[in-house]
mmCIF file of C-alpha atoms and ligand atoms in Angstrom:
data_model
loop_
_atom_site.group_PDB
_atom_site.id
_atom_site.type_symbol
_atom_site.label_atom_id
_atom_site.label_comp_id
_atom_site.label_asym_id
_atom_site.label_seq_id
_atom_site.Cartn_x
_atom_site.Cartn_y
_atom_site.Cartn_z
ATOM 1 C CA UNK A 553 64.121 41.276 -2.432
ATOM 2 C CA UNK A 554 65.400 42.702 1.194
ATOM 3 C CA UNK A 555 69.311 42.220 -0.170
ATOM 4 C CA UNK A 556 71.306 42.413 -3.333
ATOM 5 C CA UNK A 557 71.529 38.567 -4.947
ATOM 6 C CA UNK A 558 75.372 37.866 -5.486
ATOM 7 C CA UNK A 559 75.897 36.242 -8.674
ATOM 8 C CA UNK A 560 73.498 33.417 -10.098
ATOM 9 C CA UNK A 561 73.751 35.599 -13.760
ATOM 10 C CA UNK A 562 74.062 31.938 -15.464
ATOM 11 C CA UNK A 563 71.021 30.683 -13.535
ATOM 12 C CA UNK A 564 68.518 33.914 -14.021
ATOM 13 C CA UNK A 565 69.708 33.587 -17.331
ATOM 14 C CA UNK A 566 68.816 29.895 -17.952
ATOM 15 C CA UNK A 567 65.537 31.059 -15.910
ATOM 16 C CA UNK A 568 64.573 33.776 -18.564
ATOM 17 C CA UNK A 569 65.282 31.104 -21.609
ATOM 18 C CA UNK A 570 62.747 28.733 -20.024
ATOM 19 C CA UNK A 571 60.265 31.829 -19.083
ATOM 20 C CA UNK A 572 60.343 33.187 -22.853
ATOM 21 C CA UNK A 573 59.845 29.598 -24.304
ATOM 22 C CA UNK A 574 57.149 29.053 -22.408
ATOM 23 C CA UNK A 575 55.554 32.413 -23.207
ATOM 24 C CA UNK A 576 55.525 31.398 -26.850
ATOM 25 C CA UNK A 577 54.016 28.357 -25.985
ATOM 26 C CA UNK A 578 56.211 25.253 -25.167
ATOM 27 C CA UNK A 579 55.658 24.667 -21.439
ATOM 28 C CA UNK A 580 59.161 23.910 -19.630
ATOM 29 C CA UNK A 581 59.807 22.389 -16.384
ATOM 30 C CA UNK A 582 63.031 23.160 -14.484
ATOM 31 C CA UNK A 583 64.957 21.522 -11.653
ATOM 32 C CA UNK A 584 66.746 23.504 -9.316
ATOM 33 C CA UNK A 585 68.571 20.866 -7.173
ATOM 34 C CA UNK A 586 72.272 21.639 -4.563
ATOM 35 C CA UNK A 587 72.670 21.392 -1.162
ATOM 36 C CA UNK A 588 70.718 22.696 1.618
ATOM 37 C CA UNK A 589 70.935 26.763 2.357
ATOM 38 C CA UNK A 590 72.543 26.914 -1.419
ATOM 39 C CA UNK A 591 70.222 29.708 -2.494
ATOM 40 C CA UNK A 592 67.523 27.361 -4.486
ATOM 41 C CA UNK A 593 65.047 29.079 -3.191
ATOM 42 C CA UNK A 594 66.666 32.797 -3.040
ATOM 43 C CA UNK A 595 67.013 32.586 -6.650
ATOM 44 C CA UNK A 596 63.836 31.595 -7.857
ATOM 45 C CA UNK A 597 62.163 34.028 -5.690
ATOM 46 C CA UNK A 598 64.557 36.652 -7.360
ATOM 47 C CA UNK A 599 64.017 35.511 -10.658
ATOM 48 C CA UNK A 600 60.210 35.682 -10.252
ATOM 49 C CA UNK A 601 60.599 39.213 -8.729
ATOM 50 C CA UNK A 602 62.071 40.503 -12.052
ATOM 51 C CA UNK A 603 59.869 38.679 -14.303
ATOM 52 C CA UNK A 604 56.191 39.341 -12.511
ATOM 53 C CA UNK A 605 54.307 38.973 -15.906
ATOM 54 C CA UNK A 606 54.910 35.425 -15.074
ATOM 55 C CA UNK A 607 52.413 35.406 -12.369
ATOM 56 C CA UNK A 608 53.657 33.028 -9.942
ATOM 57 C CA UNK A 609 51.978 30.393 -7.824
ATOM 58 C CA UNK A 610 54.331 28.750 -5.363
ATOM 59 C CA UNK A 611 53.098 26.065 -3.130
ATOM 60 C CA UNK A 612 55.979 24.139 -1.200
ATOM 61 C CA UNK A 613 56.378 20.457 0.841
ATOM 62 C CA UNK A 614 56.677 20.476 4.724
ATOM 63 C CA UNK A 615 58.476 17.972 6.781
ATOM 64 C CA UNK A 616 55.300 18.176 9.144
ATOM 65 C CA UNK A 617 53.210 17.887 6.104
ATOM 66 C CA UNK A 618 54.396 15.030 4.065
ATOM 67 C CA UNK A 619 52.199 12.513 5.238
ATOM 68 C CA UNK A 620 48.870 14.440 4.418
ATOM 69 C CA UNK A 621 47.239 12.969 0.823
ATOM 70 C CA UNK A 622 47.031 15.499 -1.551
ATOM 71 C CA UNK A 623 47.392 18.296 0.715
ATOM 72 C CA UNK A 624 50.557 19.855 -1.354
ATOM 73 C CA UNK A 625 47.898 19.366 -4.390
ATOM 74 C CA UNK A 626 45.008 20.704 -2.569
ATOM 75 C CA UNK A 627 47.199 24.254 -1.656
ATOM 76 C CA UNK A 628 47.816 24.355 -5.693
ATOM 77 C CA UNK A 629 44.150 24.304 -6.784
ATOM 78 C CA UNK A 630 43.327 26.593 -3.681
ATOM 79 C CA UNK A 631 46.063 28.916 -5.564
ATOM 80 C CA UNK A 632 45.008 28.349 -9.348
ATOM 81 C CA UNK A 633 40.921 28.577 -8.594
ATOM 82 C CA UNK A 634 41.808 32.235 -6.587
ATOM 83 C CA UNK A 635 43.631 32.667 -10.341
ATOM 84 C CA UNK A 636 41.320 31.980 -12.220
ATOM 85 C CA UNK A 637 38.365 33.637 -10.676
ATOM 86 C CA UNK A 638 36.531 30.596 -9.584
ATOM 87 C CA UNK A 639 35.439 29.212 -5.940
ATOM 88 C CA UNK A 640 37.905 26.491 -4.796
ATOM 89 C CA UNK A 641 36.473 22.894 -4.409
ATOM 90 C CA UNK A 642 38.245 20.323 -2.343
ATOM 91 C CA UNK A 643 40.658 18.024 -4.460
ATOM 92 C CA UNK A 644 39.713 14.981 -5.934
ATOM 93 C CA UNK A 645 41.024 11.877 -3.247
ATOM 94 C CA UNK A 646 42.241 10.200 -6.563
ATOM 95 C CA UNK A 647 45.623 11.565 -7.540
ATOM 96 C CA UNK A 648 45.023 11.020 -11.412
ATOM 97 C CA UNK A 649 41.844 13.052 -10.974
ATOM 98 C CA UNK A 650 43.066 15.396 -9.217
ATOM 99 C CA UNK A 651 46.054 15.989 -11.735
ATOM 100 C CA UNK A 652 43.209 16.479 -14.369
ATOM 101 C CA UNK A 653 41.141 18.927 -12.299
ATOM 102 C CA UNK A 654 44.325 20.801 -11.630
ATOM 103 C CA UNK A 655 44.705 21.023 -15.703
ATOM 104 C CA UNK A 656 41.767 22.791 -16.032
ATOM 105 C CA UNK A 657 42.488 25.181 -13.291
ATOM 106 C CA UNK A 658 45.542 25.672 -14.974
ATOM 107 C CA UNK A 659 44.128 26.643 -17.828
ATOM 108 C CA UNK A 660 41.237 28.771 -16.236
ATOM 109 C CA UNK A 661 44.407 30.605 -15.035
ATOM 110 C CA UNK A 662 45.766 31.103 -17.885
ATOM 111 C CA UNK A 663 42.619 32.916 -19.612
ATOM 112 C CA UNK A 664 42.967 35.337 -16.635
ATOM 113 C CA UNK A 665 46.566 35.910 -16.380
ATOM 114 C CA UNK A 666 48.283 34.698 -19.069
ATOM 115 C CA UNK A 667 51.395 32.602 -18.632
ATOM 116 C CA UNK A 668 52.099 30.732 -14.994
ATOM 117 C CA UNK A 669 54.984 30.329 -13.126
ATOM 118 C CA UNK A 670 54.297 26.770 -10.886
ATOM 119 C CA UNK A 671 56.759 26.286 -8.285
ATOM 120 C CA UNK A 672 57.052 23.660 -6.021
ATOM 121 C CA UNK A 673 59.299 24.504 -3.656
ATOM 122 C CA UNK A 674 60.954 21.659 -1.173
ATOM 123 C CA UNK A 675 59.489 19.115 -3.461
ATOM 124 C CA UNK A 676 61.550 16.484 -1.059
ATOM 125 C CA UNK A 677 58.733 17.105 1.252
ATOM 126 C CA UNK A 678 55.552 16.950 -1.162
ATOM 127 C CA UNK A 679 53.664 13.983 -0.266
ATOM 128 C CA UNK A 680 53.588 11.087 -2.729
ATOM 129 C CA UNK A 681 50.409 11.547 -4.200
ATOM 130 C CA UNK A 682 50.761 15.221 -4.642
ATOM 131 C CA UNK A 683 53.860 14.376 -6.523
ATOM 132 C CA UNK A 684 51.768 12.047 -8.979
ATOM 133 C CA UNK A 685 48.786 14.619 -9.522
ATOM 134 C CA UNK A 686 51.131 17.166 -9.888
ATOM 135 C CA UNK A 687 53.449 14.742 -12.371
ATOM 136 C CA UNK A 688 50.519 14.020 -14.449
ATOM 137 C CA UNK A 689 49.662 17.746 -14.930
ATOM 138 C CA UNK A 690 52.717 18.186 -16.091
ATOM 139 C CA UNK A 691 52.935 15.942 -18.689
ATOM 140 C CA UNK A 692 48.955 16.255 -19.769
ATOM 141 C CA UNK A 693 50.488 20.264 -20.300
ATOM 142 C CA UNK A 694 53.830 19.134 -22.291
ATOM 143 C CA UNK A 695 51.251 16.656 -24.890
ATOM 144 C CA UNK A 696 49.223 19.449 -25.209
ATOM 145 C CA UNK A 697 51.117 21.765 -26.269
ATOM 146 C CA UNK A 698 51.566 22.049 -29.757
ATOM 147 C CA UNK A 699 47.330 22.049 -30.203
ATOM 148 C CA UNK A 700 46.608 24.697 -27.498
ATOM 149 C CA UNK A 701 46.230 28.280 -28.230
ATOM 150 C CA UNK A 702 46.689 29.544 -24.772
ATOM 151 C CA UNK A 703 50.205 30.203 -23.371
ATOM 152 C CA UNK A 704 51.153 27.591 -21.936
ATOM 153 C CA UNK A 705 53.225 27.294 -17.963
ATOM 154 C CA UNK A 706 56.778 27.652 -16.894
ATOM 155 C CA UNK A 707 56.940 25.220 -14.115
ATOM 156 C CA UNK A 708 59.673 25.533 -11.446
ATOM 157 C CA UNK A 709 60.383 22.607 -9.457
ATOM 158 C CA UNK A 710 62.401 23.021 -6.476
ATOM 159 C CA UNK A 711 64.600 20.001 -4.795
ATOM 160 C CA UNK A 712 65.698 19.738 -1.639
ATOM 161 C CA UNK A 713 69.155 17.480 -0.979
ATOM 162 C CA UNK A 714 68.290 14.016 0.042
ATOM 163 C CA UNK A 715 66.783 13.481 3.661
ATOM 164 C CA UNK A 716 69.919 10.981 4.163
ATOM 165 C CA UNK A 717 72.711 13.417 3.383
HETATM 166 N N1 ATP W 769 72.894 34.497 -4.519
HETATM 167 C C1 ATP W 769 72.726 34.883 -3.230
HETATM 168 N N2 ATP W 769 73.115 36.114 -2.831
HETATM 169 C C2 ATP W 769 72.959 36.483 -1.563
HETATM 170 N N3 ATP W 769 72.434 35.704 -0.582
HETATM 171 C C3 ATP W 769 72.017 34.484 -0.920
HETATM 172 C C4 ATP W 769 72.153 34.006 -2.254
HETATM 173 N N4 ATP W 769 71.678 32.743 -2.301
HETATM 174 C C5 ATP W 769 71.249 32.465 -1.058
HETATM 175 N N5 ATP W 769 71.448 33.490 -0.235
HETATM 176 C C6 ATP W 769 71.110 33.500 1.182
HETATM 177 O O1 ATP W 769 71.439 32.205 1.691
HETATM 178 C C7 ATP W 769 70.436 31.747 2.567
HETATM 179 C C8 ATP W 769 69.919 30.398 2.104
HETATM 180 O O2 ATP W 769 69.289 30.554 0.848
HETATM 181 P P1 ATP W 769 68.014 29.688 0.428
HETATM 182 O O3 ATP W 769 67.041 29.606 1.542
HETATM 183 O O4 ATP W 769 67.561 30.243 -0.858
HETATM 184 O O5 ATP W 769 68.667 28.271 0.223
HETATM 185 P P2 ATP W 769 67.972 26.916 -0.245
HETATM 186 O O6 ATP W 769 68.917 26.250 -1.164
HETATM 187 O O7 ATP W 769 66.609 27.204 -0.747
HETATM 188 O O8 ATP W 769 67.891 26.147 1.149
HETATM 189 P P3 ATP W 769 67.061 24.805 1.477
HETATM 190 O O9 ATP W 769 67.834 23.667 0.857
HETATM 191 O O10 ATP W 769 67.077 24.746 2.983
HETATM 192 O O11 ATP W 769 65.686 24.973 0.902
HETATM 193 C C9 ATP W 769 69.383 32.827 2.649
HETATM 194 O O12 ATP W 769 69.595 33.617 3.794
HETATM 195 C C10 ATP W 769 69.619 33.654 1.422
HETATM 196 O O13 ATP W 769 69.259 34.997 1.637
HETATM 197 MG MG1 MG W 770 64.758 26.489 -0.118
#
């Protein structure tokens, strides 16, 4: 980072719990929700800067992008094929689908780089069927946890304050 975080010790800390679970295999998601310029974002980019083993992927909603199906979704698997090692192919148009493709590119991922840090930054602004393909990979990772071998995914979801407040 450019500056010198102030404070946040009880979040990084909170953070590093989640990371090290996940590490030993039980795949956490986290919410990091408060009001607009609140540091969401500051402090999951610092906590990923002091943890880089963790081998991020962040992907994040657009205002000017919420509208476009999938294309949140589509920016993930561009992200996890380049981990993996693989060629990216266009998302499936079926969210469902596309949730299970993104599994496996998950766990392609994985058997390159070990444990993943998701985050989905501005989630307010995913669009709606990113949020169920990315939903269902989520919970497809938590029932598979306790028979898969491979470490399993941190995943850092990011919310922005309601668009009415
Ligand atoms: N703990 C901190 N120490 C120092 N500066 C901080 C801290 N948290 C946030 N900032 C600064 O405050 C500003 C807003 O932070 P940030 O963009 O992370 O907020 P946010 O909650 O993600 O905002 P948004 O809701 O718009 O996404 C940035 O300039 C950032 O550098
Ligand atoms: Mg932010």
């Amino acid at each position: 980072m450019h500056f010198s975080l102030i404070g946040r010790e009880a979040e990084l800390s909170a953070l590093a719990h989640d990371g090290e679970r996940a590490a030993r295999g039980d795949p956490r998601v986290v919410h990091v929700s408060g009001p607009a310029g609140i540091g969401k974002s500051t402090l999951i980019s610092a906590f990923l800067e002091s943890r880089p083993e963790l081998s991020p992927v962040v992907v994040s909603g657009a205002e000017q992008e919420s509208s476009v199906h999938l294309g949140v979704a589509d920016r993930l698997s561009r992200a996890l094929a380049e981990r993996a090692g693989i060629p990216h192919e266009p998302v499936n148009s079926n969210p469902l689908a596309c949730g299970d493709a993104l599994v496996e590119l998950l766990a392609g991922a994985q058997r390159e780089r070990g444990v993943i840090a998701l985050v989905i930054d501005d989630l307010d602004w995913v669009d709606p069927a990113s949020v169920v393909a990315i939903t269902f990979t989520l919970r497809r990772l938590r029932a598979n946890r306790s028979s898969s071998s491979s470490p399993a995914a941190p995943s850092c979801c990011q919310a922005r304050p309601s668009r009415e407040s």
